[in-house]
Structure formats: structure tokens, C-alpha cells
PDB file of C-alpha atoms in Angstrom:
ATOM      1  CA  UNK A   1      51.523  44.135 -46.363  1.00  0.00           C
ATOM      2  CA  UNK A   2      50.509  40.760 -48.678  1.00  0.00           C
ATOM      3  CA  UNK A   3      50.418  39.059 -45.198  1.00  0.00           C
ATOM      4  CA  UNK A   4      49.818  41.229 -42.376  1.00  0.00           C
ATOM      5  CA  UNK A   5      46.042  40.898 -42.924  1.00  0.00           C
ATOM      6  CA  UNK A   6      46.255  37.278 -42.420  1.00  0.00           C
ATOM      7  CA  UNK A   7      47.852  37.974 -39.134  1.00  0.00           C
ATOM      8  CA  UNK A   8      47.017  39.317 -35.495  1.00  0.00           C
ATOM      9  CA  UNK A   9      49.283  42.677 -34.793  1.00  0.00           C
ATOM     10  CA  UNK A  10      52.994  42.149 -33.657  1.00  0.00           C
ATOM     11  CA  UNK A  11      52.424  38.379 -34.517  1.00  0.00           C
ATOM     12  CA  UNK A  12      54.111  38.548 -37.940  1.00  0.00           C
ATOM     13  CA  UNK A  13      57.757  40.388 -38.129  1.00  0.00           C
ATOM     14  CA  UNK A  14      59.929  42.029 -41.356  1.00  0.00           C
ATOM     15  CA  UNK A  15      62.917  42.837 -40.772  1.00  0.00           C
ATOM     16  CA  UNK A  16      65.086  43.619 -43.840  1.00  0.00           C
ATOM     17  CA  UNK A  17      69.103  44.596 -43.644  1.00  0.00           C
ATOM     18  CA  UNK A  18      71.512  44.882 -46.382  1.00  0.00           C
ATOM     19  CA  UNK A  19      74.846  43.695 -46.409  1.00  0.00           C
ATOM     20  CA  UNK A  20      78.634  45.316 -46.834  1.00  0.00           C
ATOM     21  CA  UNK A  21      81.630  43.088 -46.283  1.00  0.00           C
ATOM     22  CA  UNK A  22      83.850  44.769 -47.601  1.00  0.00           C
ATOM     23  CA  UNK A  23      85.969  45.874 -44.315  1.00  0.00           C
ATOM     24  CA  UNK A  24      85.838  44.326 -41.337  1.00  0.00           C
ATOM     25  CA  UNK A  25      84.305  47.443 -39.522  1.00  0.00           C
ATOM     26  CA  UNK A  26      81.343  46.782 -41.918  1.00  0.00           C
ATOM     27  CA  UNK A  27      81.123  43.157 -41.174  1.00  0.00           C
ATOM     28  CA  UNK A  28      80.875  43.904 -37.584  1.00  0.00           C
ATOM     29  CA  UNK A  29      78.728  46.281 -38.294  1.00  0.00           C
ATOM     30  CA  UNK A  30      76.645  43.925 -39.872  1.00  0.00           C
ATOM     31  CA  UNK A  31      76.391  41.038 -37.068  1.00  0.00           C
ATOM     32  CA  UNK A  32      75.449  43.859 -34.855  1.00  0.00           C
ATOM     33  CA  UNK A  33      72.373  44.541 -37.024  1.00  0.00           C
ATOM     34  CA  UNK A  34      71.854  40.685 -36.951  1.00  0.00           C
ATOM     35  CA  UNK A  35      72.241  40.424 -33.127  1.00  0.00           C
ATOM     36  CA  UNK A  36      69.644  43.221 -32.671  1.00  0.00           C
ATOM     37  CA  UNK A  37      67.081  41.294 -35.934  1.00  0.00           C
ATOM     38  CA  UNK A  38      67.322  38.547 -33.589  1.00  0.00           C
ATOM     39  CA  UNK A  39      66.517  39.991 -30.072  1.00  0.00           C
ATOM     40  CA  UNK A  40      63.082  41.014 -32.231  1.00  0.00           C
ATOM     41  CA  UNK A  41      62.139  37.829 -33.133  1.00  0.00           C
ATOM     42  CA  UNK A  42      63.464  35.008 -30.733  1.00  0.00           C
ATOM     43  CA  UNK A  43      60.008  33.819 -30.386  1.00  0.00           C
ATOM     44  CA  UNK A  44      59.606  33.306 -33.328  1.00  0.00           C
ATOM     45  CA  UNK A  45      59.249  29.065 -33.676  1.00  0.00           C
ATOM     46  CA  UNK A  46      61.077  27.124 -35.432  1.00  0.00           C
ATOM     47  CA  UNK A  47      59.991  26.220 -39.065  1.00  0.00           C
ATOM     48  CA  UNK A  48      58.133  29.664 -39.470  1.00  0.00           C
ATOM     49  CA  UNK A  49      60.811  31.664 -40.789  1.00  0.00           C
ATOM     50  CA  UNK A  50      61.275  32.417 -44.261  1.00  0.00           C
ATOM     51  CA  UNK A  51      64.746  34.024 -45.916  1.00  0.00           C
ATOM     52  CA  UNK A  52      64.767  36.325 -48.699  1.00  0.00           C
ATOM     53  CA  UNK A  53      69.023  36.994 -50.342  1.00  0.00           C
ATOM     54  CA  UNK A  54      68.684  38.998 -53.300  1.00  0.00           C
ATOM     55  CA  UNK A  55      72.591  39.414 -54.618  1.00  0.00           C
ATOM     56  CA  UNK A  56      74.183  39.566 -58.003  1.00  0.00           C
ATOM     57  CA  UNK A  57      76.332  36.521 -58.898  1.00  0.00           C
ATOM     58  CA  UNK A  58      79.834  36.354 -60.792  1.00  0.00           C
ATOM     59  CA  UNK A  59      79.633  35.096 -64.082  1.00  0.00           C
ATOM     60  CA  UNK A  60      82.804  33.695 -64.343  1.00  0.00           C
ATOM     61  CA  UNK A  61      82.733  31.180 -60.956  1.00  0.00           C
ATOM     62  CA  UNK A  62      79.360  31.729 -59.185  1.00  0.00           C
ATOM     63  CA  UNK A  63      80.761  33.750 -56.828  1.00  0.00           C
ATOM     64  CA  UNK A  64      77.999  36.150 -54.880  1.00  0.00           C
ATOM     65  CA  UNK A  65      79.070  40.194 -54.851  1.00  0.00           C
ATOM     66  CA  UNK A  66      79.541  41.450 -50.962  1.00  0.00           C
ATOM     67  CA  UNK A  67      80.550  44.757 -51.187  1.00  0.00           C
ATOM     68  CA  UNK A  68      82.561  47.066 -52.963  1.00  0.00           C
ATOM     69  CA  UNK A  69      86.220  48.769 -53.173  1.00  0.00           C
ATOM     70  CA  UNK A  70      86.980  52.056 -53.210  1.00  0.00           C
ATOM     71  CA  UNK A  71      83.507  53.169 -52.870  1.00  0.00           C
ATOM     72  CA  UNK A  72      84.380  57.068 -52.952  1.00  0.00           C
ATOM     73  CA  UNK A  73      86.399  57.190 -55.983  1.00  0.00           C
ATOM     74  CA  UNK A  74      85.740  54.405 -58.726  1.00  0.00           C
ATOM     75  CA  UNK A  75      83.584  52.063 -56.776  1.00  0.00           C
ATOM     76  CA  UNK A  76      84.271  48.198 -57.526  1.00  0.00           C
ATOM     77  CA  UNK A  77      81.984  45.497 -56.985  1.00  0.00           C
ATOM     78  CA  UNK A  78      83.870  42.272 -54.852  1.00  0.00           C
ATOM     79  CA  UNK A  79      82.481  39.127 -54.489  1.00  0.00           C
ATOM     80  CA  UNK A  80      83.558  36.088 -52.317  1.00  0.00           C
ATOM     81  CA  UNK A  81      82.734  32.286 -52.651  1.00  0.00           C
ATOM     82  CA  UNK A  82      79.376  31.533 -51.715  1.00  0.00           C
ATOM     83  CA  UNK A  83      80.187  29.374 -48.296  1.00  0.00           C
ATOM     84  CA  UNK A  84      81.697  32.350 -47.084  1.00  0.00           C
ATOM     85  CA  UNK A  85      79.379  34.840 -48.165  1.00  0.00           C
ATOM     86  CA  UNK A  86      76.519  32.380 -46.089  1.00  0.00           C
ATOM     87  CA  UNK A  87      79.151  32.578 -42.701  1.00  0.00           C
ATOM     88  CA  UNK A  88      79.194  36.009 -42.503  1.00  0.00           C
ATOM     89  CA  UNK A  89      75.408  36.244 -43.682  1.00  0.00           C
ATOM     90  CA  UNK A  90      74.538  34.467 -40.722  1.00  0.00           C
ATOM     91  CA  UNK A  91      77.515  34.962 -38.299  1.00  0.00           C
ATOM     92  CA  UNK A  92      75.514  35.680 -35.568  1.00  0.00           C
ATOM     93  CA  UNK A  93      74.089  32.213 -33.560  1.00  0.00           C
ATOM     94  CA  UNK A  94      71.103  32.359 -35.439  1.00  0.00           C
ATOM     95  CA  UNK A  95      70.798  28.666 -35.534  1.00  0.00           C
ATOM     96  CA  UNK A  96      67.298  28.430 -33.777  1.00  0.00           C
ATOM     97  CA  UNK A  97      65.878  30.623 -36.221  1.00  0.00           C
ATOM     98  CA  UNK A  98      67.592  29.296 -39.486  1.00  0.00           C
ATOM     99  CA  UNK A  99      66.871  25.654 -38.585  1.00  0.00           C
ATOM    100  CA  UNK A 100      63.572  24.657 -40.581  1.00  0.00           C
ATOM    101  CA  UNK A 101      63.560  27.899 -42.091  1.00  0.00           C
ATOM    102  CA  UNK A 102      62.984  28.539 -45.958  1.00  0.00           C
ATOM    103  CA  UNK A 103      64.938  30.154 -48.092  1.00  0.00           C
ATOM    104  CA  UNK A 104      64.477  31.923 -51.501  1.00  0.00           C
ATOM    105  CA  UNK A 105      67.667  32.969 -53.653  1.00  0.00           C
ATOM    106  CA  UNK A 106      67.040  36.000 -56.034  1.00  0.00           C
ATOM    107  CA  UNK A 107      70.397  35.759 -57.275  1.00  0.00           C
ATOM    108  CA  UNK A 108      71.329  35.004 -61.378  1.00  0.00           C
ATOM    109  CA  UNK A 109      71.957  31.696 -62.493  1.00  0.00           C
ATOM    110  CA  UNK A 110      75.667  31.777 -62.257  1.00  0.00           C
ATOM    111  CA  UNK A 111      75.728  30.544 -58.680  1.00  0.00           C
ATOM    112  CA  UNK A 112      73.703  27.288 -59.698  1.00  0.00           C
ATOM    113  CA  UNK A 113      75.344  27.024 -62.871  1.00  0.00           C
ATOM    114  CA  UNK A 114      79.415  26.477 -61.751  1.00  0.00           C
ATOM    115  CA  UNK A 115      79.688  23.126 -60.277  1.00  0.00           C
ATOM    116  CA  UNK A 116      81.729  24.579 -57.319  1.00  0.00           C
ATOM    117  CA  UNK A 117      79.376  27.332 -56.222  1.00  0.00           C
ATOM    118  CA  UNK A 118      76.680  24.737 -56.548  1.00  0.00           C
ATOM    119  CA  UNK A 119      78.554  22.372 -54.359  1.00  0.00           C
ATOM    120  CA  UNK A 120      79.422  25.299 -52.106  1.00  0.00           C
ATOM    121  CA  UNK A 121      75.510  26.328 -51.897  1.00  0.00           C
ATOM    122  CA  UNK A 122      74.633  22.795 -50.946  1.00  0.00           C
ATOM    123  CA  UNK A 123      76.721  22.676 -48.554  1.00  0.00           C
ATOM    124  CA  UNK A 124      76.052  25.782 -46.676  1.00  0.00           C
ATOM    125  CA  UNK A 125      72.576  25.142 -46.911  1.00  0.00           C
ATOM    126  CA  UNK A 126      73.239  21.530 -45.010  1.00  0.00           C
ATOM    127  CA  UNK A 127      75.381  23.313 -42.583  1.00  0.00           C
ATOM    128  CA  UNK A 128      72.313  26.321 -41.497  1.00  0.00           C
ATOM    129  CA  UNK A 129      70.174  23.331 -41.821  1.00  0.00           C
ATOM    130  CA  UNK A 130      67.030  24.900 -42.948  1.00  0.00           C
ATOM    131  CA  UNK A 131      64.881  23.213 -44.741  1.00  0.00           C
ATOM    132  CA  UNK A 132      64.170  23.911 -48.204  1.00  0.00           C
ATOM    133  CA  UNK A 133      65.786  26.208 -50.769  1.00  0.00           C
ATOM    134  CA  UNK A 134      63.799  28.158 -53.630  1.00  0.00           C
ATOM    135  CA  UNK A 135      66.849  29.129 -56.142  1.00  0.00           C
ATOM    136  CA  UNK A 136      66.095  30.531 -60.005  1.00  0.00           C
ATOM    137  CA  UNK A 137      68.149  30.021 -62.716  1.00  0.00           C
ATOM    138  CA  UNK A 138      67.786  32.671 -65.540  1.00  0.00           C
ATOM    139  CA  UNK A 139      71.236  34.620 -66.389  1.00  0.00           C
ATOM    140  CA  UNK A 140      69.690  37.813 -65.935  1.00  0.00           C
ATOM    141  CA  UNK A 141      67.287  37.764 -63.614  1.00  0.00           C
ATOM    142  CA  UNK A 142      64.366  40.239 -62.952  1.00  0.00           C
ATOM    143  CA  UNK A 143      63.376  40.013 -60.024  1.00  0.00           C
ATOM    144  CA  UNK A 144      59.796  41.360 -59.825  1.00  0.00           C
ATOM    145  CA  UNK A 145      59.008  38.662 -62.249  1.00  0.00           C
ATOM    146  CA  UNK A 146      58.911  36.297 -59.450  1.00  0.00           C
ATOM    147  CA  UNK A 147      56.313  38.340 -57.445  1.00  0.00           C
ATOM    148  CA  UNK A 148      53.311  36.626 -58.173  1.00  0.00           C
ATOM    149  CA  UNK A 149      55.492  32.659 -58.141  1.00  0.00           C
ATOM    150  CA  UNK A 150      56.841  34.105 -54.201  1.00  0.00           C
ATOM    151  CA  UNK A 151      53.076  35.512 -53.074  1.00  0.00           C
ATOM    152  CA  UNK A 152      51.482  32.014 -54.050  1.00  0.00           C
ATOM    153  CA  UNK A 153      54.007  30.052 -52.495  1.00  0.00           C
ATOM    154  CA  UNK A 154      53.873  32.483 -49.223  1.00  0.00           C
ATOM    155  CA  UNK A 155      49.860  32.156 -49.270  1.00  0.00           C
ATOM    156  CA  UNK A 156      50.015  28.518 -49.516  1.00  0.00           C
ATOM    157  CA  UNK A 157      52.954  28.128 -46.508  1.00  0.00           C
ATOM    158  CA  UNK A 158      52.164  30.702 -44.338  1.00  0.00           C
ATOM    159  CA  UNK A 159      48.257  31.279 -44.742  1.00  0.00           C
ATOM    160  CA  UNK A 160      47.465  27.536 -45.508  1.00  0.00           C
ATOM    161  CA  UNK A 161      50.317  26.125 -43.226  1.00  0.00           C
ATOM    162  CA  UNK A 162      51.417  23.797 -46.149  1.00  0.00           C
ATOM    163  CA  UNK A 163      54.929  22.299 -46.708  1.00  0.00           C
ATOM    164  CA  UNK A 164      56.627  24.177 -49.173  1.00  0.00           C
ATOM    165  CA  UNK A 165      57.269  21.522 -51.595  1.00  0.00           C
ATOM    166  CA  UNK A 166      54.119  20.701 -52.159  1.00  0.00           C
ATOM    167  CA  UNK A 167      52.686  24.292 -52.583  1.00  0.00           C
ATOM    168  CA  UNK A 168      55.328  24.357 -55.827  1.00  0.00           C
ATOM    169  CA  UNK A 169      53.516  23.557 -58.513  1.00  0.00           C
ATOM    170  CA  UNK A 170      49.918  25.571 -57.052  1.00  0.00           C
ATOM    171  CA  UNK A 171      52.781  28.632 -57.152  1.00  0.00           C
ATOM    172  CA  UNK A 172      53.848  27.568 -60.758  1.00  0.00           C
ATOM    173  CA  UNK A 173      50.759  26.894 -62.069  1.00  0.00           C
ATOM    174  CA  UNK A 174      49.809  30.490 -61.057  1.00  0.00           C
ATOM    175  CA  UNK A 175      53.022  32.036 -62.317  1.00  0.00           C
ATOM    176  CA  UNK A 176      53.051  32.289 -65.823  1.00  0.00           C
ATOM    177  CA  UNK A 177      55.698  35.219 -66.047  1.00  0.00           C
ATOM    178  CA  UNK A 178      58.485  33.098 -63.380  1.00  0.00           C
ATOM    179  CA  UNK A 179      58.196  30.082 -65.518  1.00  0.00           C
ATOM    180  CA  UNK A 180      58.778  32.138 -69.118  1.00  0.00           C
ATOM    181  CA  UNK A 181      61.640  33.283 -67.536  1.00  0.00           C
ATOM    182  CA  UNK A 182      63.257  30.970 -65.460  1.00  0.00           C
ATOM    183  CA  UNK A 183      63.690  28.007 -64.422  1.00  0.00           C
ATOM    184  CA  UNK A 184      63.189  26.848 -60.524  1.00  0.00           C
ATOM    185  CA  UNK A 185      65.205  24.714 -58.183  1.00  0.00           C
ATOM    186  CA  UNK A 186      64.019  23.305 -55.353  1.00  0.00           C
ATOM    187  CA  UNK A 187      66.484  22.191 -52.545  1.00  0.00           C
ATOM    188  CA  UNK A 188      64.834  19.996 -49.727  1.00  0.00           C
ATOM    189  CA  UNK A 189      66.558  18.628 -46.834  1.00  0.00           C
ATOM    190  CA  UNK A 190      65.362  14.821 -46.755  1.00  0.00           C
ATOM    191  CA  UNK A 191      64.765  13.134 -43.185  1.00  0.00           C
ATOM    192  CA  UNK A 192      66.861  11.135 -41.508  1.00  0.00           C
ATOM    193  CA  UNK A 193      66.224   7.507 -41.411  1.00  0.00           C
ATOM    194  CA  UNK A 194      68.066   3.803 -40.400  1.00  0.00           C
ATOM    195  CA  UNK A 195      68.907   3.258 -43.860  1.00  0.00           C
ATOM    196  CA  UNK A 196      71.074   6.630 -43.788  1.00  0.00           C
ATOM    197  CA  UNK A 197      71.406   8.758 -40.422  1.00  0.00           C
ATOM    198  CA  UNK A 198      73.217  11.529 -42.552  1.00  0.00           C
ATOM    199  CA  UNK A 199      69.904  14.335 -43.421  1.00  0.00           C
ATOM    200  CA  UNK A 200      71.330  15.692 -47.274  1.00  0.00           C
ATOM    201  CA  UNK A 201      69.844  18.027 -49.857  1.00  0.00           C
ATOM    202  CA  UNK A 202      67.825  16.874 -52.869  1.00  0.00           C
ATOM    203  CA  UNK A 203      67.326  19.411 -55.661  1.00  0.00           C
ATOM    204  CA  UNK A 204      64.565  19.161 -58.016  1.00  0.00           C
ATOM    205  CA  UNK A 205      64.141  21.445 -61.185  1.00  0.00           C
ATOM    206  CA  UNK A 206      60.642  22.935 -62.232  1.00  0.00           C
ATOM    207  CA  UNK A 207      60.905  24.176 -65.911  1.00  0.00           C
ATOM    208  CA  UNK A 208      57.809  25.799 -68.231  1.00  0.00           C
ATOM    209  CA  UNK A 209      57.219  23.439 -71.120  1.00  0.00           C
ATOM    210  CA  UNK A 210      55.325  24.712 -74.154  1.00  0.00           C
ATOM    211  CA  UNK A 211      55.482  22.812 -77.652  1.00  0.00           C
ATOM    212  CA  UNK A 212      55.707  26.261 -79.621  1.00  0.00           C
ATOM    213  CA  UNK A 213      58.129  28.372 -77.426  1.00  0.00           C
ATOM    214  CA  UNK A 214      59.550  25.796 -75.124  1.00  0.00           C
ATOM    215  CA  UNK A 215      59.682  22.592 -75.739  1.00  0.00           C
ATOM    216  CA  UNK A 216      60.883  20.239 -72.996  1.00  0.00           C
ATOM    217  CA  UNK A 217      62.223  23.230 -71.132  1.00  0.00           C
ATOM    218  CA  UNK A 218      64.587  25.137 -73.721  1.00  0.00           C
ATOM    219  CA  UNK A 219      63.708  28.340 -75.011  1.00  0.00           C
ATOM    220  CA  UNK A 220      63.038  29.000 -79.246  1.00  0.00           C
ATOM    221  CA  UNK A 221      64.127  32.101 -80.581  1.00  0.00           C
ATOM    222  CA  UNK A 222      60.795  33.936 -81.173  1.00  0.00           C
ATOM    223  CA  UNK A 223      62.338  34.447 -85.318  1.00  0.00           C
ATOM    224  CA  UNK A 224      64.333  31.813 -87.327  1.00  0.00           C
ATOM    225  CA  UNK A 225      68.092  32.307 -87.010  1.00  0.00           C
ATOM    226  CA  UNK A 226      68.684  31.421 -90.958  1.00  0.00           C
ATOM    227  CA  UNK A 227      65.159  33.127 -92.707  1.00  0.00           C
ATOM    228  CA  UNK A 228      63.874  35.642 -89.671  1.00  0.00           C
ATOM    229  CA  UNK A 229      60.313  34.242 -89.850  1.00  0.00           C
ATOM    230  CA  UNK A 230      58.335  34.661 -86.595  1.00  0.00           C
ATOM    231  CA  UNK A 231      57.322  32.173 -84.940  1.00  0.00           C
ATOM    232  CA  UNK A 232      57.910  29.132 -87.745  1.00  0.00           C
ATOM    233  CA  UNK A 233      58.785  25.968 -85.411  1.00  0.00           C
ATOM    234  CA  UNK A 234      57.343  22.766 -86.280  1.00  0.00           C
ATOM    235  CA  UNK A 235      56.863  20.170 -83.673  1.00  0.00           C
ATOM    236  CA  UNK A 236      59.415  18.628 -81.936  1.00  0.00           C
ATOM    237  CA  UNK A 237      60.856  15.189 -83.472  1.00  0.00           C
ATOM    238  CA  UNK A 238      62.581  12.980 -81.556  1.00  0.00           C
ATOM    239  CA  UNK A 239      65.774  11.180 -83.203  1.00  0.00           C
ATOM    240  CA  UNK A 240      67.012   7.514 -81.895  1.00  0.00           C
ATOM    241  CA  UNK A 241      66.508   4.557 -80.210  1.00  0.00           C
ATOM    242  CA  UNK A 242      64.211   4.557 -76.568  1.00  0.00           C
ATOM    243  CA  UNK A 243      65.970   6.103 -74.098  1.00  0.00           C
ATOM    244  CA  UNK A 244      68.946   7.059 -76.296  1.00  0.00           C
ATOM    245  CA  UNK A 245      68.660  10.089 -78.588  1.00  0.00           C
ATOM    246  CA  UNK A 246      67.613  13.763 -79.323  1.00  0.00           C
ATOM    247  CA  UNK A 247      64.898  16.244 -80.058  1.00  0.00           C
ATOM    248  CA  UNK A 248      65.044  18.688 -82.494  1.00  0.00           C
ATOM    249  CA  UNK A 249      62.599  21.117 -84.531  1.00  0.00           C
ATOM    250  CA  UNK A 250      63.143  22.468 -87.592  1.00  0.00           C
ATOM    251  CA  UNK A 251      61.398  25.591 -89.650  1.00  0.00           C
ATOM    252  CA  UNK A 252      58.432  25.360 -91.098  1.00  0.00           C
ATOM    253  CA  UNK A 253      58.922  27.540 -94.222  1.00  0.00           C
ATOM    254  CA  UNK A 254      59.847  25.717 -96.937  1.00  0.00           C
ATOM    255  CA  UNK A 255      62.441  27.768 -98.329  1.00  0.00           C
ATOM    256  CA  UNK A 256      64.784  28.314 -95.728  1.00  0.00           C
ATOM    257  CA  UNK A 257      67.699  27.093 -95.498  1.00  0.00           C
ATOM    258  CA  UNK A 258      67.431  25.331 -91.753  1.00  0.00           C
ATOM    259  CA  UNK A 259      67.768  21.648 -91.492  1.00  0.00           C
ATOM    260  CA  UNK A 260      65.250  19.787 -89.955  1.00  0.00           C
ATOM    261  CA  UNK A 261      67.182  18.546 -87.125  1.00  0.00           C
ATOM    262  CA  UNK A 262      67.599  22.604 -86.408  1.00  0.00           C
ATOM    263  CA  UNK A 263      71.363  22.473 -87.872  1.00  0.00           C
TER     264      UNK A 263
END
């Protein structure tokens, strides 16, 4: 609805299908719905296509959830490694419409966090070849909190007809509840050139600073761990030599027991 005002009728399509591999009846079931998405939009050109997953990830590996086990009884979530989740996402010769697209992740940080579902990620993404990848990284994330960060960056791409890298930080700037709760990744597929023929991913992190709840990107408890006073950081100090070193903050009341270095 956000968009079809900006639109002539029948010009701009939605199509939204969720997802069951559990058997294989189901994940037939689901390239069929694919095969039919696509008959809807082959016109669609290339570069004007934007993917929304939203899927719970595993804590333990990364791994995204795809179903679930004895559904009748005790139901049981499953989950399968993210390059195979991706095939059978997109199963269905859907490479004109997934090459140039965009896509956003609503998934929890676990996939991004485990160096092999990362590496798995970036490699499916080279493989659909689309070309940029939104992904979040809180541990529980909310997903309506991202609202306002996914209308900006749709208003600026689709409306304005900018790239999608460089409408980030106009969506940032005008998100303040995405960046208090996560962090963002950006995935862009570089161009090929002489100096390398291979196209490959580069992923660049957008992170809310704030000098009194978030400085350089990590979150303060809103209370003092040792004393429980609200809001008591003092500026952040930086420890070492250039280039080699930490930051830290300490308390500001005087009588608690915190070190200044925050130990």
C-alpha cells in the first residue's frame, strides 16, 4: 500500500508465499507456488525486484528453521544450513528475476554471527547473483522495528530510482528505532573489472554510535552492573599507543566499586 500510490495499476506486483520443507510433498508444493509467482511477474525487468525472507535462525550454527516435525502431535521446529535453505527457496529458474535483485534478511543475528553460515550466505548470495543484501544483526530481532529503516530505503530505490547503497545512510539517518536495535550489514556485489574478472560480495556494517548509550557501536547497560545507578557512564577513554589499544568507560559515581577501565 506504502508504494502502490507511486505506481500506475498492475505496474507494481506483491506476491508473498511462505515456506514448508519439511517433506518433499511440501517442497514441491512449494516450487509450484514459485512457478505460478513467476508466470505473474516475468516482465518484470531486471534490477527492479526486491526480496523480503523473514525466518528464525539457530543459535547454535546459524542454521535458518524450514519447517517442522511432527506437526500434529508435538510440533518441532527443523532447520537446514543456509545454502540449502536458499536452493530450495529459489528452486524454480528464477534466475532472470533474482539477478540484480535486492534482498533484505529479517532473520536474528545467528546466521551472520557463525563463520560458516556467514560463509554459506555469501556464497549463495554470489551464486543467485543479485545484487545487494540488507541483513540485521540483533539476537532477537523485532521485526517491525525495521519498518520505518525498510520504507526509507524502498522510497529512495523504488520512488527515487537510487542505488541501494547509497540510499543507506538517508534510511539510517531516518531510523532511529533500527539503529538502537541493531546493527546493519550491507552485502554488495562489486563489478567486474581487468584487474579481477571474478564479481564477489563486499559487506559493510552500519552501527548507531552515541557517546552515552553506545559508544563506538556497543551497547551500555542503561544501570551500573556493580552500584545500579542509571545512566552513570563517563566518557569513553581510550587506553594505548595509536592504532593499538582499547576504549573503556567507567562509572561516574564516586563510590562504586567499578574500575575505570569498566573492570
Amino acid at each position: 500500500e506504502y508504494l502502490q500510490l507511486y505506481f500506475p495499476p498492475n505496474v507494481l506486483h506483491f506476491w508473498e508465499l511462505e515456506f514448508n520443507f519439511r517433506t518433499r510433498a511440501k517442497i514441491a508444493k512449494h516450487k509450484g507456488k514459485m512457478e505460478t509467482m513467476q508466470e505473474g511477474i516475468d516482465s518484470v525487468p531486471s534490477g527492479r525486484v526486491m526480496i523480503f525472507i523473514s525466518a528464525h535462525s539457530k543459535e547454535e550454527q546459524g542454521d535458518l528453521f524450514a519447517g517442522e516435525e511432527c506437526p500434529q502431535t508435538k510440533p518441532r521446529p527443523i532447520a537446514v544450513k543456509v545454502d540449502q535453505c536458499f536452493s530450495l527457496l529459489f528452486a524454480s529458474r528464477m534466475d532472470h528475476l533474482l539477478k540484480g535483485a535486492m534482498v533484505v534478511l529479517l532473520t536474528c543475528a545467528w546466521l551472520v554471527r557463525h563463520e560458516r553460515s556467514f560463509q554459506d550466505l555469501h556464497y549463495s548470495l554470489h551464486c543467485l547473483q543479485v545484487s545487494n543484501c540488507v541483513a540485521l544483526t540483533a539476537p532477537h530481532l523485532q521485526s517491525y522495528l525495521s519498518s520505518s529503516f525498510l520504507q526509507a530505503l524502498l522510497c529512495k530505490t523504488f520512488i527515487e530510482g537510487a542505488t541501494l547503497p547509497s540510499s543507506m545512510p538517508f534510511a539510517l539517518e531516518n531510523s532511529f528505532c533500527i539503529g538502537q536495535h541493531s546493527n546493519v550489514l550491507l552485502f554488495l556485489l562489486t563489478k567486474a573489472s581487468s584487474e579481477s574478472p571474478c564479481r564477489k560480495f563486499v559487506c559493510s556494517k552500519f552501527f548507531w554510535w552515541n557517546k552515552q548509550t553506545r559508544p563506538y557501536g556497543t551497547c551500555l547497560p542503561l544501570c551500573c552492573p556493580i552500584c545500579g545507578a542509571l545512566h552513570c557512564w563517563d566518557r569513553p577513554v581510550w587506553s594505548g599507543l595509536i592504532g593499538e589499544g582499547s576504549w573503556s568507560v567507567g562509572c561516574a559515581n564516586p563510590h562504586c566499586g567499578l574500575g575505570k577501565n569498566g573492570a
